[in-house]
N, CA and C atoms as an extended XYZ file, in Angstrom:
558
Properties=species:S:1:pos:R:3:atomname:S:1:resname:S:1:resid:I:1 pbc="F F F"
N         8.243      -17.569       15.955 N   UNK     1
C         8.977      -17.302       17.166 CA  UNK     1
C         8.421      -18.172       18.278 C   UNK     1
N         9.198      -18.470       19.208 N   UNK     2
C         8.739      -19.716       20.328 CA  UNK     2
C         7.820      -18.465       21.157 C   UNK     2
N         7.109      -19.080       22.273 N   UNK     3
C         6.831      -18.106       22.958 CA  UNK     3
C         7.800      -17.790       23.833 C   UNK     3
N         7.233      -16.425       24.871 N   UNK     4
C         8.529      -16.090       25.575 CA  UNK     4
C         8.336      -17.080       26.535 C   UNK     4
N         9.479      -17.408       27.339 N   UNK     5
C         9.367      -18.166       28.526 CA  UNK     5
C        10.189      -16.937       29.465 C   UNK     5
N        10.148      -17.256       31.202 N   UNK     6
C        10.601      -17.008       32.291 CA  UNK     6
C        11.567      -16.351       31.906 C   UNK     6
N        12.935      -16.669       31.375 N   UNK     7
C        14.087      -15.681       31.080 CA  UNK     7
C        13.739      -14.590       30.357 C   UNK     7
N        12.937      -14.469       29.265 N   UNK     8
C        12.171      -13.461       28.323 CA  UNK     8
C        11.376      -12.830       28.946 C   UNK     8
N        10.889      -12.401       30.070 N   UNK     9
C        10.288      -11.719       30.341 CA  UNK     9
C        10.579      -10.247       31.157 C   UNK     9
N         9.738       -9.213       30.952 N   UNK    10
C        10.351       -8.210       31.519 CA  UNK    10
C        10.689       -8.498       33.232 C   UNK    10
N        11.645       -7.910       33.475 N   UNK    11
C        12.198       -7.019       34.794 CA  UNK    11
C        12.465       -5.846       35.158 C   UNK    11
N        11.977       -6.300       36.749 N   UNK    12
C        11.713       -4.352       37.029 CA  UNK    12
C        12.915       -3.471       36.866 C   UNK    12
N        14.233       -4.718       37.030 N   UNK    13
C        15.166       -3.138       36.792 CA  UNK    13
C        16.106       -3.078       35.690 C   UNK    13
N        15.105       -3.532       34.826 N   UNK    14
C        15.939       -3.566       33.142 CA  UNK    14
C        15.498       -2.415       32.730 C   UNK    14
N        15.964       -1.402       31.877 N   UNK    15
C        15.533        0.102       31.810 CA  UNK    15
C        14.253       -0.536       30.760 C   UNK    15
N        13.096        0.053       30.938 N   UNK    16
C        12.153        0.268       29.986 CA  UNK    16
C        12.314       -0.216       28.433 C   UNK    16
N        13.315        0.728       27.708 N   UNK    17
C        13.660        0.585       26.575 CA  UNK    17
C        14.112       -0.391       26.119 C   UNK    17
N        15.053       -0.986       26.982 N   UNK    18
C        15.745       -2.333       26.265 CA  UNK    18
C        14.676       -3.351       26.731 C   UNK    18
N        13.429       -3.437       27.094 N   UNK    19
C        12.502       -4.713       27.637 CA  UNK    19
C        11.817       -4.296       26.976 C   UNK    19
N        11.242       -3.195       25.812 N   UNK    20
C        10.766       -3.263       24.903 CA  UNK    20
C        11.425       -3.653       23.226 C   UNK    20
N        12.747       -2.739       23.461 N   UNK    21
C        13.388       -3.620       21.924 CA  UNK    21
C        13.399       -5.355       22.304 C   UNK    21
N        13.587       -5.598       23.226 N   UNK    22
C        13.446       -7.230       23.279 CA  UNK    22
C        12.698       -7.910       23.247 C   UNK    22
N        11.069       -7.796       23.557 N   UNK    23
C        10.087       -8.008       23.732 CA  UNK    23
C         9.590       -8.193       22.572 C   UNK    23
N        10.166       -7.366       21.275 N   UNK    24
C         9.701       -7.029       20.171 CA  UNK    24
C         9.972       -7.642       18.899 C   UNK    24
N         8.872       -8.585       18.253 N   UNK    25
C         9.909       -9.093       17.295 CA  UNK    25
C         9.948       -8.467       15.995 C   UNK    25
N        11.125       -8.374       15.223 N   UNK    26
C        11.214       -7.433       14.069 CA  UNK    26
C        10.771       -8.641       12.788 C   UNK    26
N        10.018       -8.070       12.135 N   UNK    27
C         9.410       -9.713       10.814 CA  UNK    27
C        10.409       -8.291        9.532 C   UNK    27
N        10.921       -8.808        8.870 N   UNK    28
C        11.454       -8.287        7.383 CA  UNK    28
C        10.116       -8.671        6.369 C   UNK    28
N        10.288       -7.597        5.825 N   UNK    29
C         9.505       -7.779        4.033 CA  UNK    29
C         8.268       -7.986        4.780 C   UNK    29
N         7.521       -7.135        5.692 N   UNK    30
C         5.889       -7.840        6.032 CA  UNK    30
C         5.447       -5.739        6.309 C   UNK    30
N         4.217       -5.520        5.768 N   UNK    31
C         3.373       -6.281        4.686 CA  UNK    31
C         3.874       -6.326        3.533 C   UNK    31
N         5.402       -5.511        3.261 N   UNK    32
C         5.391       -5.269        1.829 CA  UNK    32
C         6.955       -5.694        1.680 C   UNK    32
N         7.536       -6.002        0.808 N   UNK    33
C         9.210       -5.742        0.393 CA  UNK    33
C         9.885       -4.532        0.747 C   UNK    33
N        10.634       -4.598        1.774 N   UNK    34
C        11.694       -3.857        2.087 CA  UNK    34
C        11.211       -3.420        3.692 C   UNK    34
N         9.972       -3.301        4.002 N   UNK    35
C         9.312       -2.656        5.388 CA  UNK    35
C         9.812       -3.728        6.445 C   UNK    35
N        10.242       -3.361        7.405 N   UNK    36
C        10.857       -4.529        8.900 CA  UNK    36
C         9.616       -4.069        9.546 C   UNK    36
N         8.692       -4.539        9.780 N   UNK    37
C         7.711       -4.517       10.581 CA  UNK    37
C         8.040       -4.749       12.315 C   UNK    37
N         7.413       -4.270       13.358 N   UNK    38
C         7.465       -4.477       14.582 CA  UNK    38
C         6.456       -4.900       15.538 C   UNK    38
N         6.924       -5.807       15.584 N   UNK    39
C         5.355       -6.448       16.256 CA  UNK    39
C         5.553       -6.554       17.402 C   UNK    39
N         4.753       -6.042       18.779 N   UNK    40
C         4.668       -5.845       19.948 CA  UNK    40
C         3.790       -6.371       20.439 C   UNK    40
N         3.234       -7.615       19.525 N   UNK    41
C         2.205       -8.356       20.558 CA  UNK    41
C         2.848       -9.226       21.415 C   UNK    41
N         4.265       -9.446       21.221 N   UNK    42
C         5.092      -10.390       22.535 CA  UNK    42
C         5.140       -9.367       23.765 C   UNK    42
N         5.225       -8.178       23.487 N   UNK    43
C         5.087       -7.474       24.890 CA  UNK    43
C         3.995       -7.298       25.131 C   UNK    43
N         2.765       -7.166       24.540 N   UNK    44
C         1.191       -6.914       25.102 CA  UNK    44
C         1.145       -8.432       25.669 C   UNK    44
N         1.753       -9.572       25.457 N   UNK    45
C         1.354      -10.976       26.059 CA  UNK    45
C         2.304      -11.272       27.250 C   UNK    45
N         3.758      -10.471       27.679 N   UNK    46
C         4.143      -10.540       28.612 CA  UNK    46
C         3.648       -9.887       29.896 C   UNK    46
N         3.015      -10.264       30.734 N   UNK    47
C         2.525       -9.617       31.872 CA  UNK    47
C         2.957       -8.287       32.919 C   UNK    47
N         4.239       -8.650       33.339 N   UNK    48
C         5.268       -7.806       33.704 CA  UNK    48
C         5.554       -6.421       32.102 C   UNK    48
N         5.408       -7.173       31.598 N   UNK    49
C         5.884       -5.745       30.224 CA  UNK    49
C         4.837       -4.891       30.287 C   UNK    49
N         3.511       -5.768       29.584 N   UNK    50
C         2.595       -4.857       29.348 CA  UNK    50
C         2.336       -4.025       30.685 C   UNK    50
N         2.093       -4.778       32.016 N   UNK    51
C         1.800       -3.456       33.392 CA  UNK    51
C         3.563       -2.548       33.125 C   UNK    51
N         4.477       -2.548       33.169 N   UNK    52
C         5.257       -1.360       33.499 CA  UNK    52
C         4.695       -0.641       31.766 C   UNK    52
N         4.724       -1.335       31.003 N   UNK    53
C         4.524       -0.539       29.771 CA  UNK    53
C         3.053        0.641       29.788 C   UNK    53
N         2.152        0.105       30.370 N   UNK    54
C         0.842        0.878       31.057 CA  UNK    54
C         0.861        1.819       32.020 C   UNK    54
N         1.963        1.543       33.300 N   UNK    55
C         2.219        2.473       33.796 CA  UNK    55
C         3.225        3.485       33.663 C   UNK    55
N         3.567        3.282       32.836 N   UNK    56
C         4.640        4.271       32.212 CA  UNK    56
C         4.110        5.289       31.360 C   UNK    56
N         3.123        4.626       30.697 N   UNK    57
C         2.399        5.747       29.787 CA  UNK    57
C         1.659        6.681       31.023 C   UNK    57
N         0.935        6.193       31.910 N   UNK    58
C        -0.278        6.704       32.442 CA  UNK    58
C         0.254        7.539       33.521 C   UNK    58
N         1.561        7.444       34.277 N   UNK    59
C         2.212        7.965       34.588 CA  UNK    59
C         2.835        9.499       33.821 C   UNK    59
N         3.264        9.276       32.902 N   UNK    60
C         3.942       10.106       31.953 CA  UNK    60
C         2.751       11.339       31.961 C   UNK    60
N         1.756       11.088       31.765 N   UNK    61
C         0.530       12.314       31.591 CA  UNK    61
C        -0.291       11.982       32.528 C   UNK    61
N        -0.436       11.613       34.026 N   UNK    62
C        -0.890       12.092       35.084 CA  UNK    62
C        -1.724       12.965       35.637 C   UNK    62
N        -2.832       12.666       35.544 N   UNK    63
C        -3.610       14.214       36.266 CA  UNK    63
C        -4.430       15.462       34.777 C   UNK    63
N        -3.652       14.848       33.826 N   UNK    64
C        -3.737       16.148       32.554 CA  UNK    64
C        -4.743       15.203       31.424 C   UNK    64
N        -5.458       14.437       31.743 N   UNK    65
C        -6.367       13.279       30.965 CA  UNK    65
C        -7.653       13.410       31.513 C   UNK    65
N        -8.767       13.194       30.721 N   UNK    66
C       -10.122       12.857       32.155 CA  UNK    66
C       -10.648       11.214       31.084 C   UNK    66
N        -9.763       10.930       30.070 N   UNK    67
C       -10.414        9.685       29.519 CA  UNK    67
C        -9.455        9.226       28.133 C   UNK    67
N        -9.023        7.994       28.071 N   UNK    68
C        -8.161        7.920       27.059 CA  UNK    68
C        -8.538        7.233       25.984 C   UNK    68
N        -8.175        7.744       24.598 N   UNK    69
C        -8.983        7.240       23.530 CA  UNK    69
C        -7.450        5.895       23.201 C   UNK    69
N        -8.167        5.279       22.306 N   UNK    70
C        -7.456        3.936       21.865 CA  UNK    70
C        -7.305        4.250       20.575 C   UNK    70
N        -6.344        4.193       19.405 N   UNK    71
C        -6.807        4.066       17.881 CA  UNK    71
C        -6.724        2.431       17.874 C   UNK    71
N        -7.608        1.938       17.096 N   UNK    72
C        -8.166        0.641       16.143 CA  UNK    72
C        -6.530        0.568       16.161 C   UNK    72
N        -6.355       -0.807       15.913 N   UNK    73
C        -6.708       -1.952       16.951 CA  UNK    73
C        -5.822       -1.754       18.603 C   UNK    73
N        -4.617       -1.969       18.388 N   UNK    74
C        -3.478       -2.198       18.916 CA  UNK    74
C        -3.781       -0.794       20.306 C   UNK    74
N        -4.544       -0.069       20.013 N   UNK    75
C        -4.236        1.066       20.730 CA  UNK    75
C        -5.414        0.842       21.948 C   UNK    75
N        -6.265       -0.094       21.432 N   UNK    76
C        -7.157       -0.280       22.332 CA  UNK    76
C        -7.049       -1.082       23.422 C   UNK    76
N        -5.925       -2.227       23.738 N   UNK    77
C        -5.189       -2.663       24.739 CA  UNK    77
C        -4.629       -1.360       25.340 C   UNK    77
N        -3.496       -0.334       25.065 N   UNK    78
C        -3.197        0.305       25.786 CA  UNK    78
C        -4.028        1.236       26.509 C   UNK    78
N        -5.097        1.747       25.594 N   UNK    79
C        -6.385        2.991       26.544 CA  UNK    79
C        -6.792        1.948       27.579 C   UNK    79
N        -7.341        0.329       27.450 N   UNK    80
C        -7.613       -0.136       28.416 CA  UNK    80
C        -7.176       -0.162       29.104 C   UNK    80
N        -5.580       -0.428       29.400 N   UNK    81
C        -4.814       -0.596       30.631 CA  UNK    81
C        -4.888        0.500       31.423 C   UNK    81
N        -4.553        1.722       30.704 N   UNK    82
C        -3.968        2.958       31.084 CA  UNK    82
C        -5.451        3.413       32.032 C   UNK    82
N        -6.766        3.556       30.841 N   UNK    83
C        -7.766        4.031       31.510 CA  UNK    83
C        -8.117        3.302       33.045 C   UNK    83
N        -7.582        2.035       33.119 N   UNK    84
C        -7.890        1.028       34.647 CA  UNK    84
C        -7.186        1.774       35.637 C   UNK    84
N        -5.468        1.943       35.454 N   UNK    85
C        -4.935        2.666       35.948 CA  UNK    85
C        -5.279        3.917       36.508 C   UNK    85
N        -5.870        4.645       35.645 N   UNK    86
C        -6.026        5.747       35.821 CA  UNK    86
C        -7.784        6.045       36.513 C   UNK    86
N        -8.466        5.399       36.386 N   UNK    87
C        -9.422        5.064       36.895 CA  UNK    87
C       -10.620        6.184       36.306 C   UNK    87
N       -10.373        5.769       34.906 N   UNK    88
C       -10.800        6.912       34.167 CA  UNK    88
C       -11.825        5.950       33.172 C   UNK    88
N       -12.737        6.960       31.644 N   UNK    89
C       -12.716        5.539       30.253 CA  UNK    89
C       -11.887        5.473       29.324 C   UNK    89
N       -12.664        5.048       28.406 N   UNK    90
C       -12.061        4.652       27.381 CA  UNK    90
C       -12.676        4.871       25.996 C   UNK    90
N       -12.248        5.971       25.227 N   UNK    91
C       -13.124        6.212       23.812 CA  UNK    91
C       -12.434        5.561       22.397 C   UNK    91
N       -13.251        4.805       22.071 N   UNK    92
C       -12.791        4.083       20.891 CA  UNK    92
C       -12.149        4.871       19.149 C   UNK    92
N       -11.525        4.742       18.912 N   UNK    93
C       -11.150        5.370       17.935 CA  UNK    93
C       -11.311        4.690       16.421 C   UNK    93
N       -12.149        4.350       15.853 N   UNK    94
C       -12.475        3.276       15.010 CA  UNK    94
C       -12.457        3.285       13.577 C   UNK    94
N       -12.085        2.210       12.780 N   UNK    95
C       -12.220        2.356       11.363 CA  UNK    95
C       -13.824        2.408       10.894 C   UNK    95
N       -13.588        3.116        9.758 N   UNK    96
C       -14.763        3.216        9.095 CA  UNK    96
C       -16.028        1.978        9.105 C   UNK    96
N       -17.220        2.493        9.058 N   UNK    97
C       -17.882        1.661        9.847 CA  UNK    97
C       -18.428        0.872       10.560 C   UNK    97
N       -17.569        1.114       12.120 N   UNK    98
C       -17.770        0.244       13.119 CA  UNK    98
C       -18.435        0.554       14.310 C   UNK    98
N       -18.989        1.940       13.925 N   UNK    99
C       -19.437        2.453       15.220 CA  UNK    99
C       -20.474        2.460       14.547 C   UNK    99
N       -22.231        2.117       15.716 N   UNK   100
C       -23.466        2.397       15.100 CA  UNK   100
C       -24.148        3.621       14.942 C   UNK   100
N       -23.853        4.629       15.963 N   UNK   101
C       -24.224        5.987       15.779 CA  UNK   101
C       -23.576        6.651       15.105 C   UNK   101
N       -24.181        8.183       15.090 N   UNK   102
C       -23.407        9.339       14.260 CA  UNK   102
C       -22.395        9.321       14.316 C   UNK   102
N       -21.245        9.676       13.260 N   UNK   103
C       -19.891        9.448       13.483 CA  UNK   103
C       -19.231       11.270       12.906 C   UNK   103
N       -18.310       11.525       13.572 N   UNK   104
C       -17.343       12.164       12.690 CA  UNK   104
C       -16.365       11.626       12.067 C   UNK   104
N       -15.867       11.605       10.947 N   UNK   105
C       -15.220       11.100        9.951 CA  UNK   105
C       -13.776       11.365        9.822 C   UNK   105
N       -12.887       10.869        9.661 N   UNK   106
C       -11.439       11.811        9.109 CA  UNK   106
C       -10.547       10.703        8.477 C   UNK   106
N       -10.597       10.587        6.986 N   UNK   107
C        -9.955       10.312        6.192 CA  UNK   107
C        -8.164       10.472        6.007 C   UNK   107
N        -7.477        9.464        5.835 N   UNK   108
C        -5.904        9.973        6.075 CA  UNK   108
C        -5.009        8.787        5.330 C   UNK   108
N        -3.655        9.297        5.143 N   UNK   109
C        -3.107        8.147        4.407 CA  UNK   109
C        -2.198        7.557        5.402 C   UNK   109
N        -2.204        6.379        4.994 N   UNK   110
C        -1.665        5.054        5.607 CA  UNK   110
C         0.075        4.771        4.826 C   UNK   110
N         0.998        4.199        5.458 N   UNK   111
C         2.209        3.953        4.751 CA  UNK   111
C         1.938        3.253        3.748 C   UNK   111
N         0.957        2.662        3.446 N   UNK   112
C         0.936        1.705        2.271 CA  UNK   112
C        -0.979        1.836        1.818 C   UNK   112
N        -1.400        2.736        1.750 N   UNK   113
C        -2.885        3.417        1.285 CA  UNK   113
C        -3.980        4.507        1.962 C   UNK   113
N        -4.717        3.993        2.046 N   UNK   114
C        -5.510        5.112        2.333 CA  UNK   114
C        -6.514        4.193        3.824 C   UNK   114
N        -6.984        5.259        4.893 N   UNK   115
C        -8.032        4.799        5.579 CA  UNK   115
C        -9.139        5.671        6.101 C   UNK   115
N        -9.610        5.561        6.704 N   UNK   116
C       -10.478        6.550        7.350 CA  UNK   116
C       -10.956        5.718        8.935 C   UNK   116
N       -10.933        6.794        9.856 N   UNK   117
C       -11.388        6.574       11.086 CA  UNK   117
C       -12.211        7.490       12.004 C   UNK   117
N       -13.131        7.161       12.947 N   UNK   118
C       -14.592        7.844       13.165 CA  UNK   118
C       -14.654        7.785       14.316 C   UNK   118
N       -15.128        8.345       15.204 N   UNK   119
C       -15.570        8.693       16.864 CA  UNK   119
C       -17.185        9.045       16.698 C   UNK   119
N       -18.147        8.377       17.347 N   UNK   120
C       -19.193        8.922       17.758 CA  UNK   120
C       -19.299       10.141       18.551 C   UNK   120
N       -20.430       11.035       17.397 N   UNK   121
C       -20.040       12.712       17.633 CA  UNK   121
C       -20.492       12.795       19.265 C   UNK   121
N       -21.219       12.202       20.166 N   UNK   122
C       -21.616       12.311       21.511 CA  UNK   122
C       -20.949       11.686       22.343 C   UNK   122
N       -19.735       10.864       21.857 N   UNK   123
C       -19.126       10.171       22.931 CA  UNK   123
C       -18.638       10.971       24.483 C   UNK   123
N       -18.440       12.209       24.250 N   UNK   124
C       -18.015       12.866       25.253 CA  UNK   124
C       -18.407       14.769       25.286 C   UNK   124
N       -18.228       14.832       26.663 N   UNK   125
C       -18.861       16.283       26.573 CA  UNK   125
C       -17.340       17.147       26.120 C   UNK   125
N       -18.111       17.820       25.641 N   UNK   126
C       -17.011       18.849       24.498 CA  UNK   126
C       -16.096       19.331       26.041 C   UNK   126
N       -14.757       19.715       25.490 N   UNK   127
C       -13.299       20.113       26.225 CA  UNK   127
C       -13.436       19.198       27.206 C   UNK   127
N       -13.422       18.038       27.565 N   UNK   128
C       -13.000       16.554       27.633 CA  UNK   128
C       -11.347       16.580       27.338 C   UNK   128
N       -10.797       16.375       28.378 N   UNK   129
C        -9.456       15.936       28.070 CA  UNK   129
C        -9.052       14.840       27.603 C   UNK   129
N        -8.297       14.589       26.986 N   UNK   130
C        -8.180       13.359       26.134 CA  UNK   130
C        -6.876       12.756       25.545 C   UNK   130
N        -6.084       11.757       26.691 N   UNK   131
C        -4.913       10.860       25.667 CA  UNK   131
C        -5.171       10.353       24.837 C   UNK   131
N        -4.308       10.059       24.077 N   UNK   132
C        -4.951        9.590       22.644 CA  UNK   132
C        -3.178        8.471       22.345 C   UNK   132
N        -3.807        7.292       22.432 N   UNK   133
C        -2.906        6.516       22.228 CA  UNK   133
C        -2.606        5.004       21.615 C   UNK   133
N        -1.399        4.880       21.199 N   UNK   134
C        -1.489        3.956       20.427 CA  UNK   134
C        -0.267        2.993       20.472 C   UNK   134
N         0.501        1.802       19.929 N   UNK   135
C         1.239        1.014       20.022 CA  UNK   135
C         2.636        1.726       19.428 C   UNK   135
N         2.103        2.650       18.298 N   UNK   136
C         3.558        2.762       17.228 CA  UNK   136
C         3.166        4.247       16.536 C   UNK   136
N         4.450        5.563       16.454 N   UNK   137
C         4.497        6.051       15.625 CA  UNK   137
C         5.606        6.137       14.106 C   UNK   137
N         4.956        6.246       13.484 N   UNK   138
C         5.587        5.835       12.108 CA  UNK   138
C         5.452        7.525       11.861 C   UNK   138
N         4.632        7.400       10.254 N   UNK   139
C         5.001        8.187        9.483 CA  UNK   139
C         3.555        9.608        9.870 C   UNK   139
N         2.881        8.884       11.320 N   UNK   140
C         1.697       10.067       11.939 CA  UNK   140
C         0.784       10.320       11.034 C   UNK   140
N         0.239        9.188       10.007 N   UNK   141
C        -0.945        9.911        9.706 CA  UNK   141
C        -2.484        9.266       10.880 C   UNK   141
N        -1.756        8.153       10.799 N   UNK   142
C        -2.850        7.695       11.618 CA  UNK   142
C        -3.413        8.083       13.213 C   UNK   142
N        -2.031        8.712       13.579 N   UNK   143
C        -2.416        9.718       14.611 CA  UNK   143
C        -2.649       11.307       14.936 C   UNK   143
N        -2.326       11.993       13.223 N   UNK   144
C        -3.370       13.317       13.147 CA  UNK   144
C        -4.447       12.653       12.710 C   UNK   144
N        -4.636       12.154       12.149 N   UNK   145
C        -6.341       11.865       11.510 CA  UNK   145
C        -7.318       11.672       13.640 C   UNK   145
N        -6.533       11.110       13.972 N   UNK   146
C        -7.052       10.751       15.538 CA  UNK   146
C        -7.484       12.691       16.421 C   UNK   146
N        -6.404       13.486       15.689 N   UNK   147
C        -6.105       14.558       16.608 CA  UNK   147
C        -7.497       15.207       15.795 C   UNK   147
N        -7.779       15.220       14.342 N   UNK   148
C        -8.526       15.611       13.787 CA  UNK   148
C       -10.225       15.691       14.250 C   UNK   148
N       -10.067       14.318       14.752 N   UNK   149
C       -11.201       13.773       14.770 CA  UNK   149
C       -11.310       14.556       16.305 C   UNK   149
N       -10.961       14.322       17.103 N   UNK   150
C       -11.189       14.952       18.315 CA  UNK   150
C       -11.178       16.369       18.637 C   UNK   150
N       -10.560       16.845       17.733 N   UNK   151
C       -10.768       18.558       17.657 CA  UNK   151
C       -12.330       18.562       17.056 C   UNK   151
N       -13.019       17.768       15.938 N   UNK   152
C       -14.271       18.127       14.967 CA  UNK   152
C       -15.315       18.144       16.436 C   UNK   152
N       -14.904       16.893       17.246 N   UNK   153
C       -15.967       16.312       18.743 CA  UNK   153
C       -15.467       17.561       19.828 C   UNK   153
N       -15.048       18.831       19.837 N   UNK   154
C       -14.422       19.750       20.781 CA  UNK   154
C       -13.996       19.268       21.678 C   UNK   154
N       -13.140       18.362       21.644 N   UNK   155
C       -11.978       17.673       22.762 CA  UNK   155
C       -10.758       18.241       22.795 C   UNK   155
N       -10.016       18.581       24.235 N   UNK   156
C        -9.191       18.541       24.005 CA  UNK   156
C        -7.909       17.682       24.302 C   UNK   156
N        -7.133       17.899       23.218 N   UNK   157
C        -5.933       16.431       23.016 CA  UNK   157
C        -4.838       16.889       24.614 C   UNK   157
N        -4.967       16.164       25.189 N   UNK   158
C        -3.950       15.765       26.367 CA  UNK   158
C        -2.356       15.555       25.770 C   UNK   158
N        -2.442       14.946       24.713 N   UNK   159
C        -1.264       14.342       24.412 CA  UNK   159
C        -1.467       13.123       23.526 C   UNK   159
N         0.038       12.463       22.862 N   UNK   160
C         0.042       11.268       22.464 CA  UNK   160
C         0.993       10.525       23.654 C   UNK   160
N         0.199        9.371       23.405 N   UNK   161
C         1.565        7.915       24.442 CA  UNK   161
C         1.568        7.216       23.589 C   UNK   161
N         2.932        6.632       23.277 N   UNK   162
C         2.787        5.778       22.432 CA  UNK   162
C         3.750        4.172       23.198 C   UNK   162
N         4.488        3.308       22.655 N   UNK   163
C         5.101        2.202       23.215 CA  UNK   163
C         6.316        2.671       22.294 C   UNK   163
N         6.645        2.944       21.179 N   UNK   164
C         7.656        3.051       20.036 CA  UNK   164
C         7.439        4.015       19.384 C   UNK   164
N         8.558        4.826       18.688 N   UNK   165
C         8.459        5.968       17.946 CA  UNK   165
C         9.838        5.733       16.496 C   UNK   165
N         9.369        5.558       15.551 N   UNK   166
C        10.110        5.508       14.650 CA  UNK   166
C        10.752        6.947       13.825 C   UNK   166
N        11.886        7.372       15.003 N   UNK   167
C        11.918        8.691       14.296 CA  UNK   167
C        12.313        9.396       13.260 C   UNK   167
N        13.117        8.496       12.603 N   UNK   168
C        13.273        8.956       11.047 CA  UNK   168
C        12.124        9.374       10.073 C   UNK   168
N        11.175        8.958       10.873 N   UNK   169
C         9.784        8.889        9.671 CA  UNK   169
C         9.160       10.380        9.881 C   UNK   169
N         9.375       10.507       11.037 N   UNK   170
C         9.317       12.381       11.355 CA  UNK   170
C         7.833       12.537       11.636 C   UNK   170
N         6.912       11.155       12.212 N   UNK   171
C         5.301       11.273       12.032 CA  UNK   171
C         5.272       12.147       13.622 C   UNK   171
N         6.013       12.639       14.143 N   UNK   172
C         5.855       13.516       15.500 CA  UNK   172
C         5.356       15.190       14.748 C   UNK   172
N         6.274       15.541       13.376 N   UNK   173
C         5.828       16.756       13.204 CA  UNK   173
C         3.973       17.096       12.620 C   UNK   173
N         3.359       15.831       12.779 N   UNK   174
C         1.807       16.013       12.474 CA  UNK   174
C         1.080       16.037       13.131 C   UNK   174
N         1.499       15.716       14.622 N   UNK   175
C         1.037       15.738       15.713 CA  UNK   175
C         0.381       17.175       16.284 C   UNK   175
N         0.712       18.379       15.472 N   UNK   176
C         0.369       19.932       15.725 CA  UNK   176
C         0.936       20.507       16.706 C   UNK   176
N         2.251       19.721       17.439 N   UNK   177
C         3.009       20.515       18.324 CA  UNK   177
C         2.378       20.112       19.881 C   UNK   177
N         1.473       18.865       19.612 N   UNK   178
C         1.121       18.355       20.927 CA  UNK   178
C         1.984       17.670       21.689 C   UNK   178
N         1.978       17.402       23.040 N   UNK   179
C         2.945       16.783       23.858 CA  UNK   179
C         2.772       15.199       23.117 C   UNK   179
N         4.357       14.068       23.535 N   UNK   180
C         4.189       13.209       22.461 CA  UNK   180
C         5.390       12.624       23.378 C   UNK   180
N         4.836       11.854       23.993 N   UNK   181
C         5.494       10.564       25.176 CA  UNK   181
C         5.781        9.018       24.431 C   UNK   181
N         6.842        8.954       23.846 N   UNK   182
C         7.112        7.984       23.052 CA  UNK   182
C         7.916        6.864       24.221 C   UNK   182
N         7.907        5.555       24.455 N   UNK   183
C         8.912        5.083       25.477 CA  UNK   183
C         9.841        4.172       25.102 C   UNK   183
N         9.878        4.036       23.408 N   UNK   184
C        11.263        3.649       22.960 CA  UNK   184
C        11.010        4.707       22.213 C   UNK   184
N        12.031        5.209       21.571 N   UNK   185
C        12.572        5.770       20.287 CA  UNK   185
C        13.500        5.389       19.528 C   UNK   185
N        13.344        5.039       18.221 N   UNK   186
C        14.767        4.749       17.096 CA  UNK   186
C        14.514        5.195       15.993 C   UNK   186
């Protein structure tokens, strides 16, 4: 794909949704045969996108956060933005061994295998409010395994933000009935 230029880029009074389906490029057959993958690193590289896309999340849950976690990778651009915004931190949500201290653990399946992801058990003082956010929901394992992990650390979950919500895949019902701020949906 070319990069975006000047016409491609978001505007303030294009609704949200359609400056993210556009922003977004769809790859077919990646990683596997038959999966349309969505890749949103053209909107994390548009300037104008990514700030309304940041303040839209951070907005959306306002006041009800004291620190926002990121999941590995993609999610850790958005806790950054959001946490600046919000003038809050930022707790890493990480694959299996990447953190050097004690970890809590939570194992989960992936659309196409298995992973596991870990929070350092001291990162935060227990009932800590906590967004928990990420680029994309799919099929939600990768974001109960997140809810998991932060219930084991006595946090509590604020919510999910996400940029896209794929709702046929139904990964909102694993979420445990937590609030779940998606800003496209299809």
């Amino acid at each position: 794909m070319a990069p975006v230029n000047q016409q491609q880029r978001a505007q303030p009074s294009e609704p949200i949704e359609q400056m993210i389906e556009r922003l977004c490029v769809k790859i077919p057959d990646y990683p596997e045969p038959g999966v349309l993958f969505r890749d949103l690193t053209p909107l994390f590289g548009d300037g104008p996108g990514f700030n309304r896309t940041v303040q839209a999340l951070a907005e959306a849950f306002e006041g009800q956060f004291d620190c926002v976690a990121g999941v590995e990778a993609r999610g850790f651009l958005l806790a950054g933005g959001i946490a600046h915004a919000a003038g809050c931190g930022v707790l890493p949500i990480r694959k299996e061994g990447k953190l050097p201290r004690e970890t809590y653990r939570q194992p989960y399946q992936l659309e196409y295998g298995t992973a596991t992801l870990e929070v350092h058990t001291d990162a935060l003082p227990r009932g800590t409010r906590v967004l928990v956010v990420d680029d994309l929901l799919a099929t939600g394992g990768t974001l109960e395994a997140s809810g998991h992990l932060l219930h084991q650390a006595g946090l509590h979950i604020a919510g999910f933000g996400l940029v896209m919500e794929l709702t046929d895949l139904r990964g909102r019902a694993k979420l445990g009935g937590h609030r779940v701020r998606a800003l496209y949906r299809l």
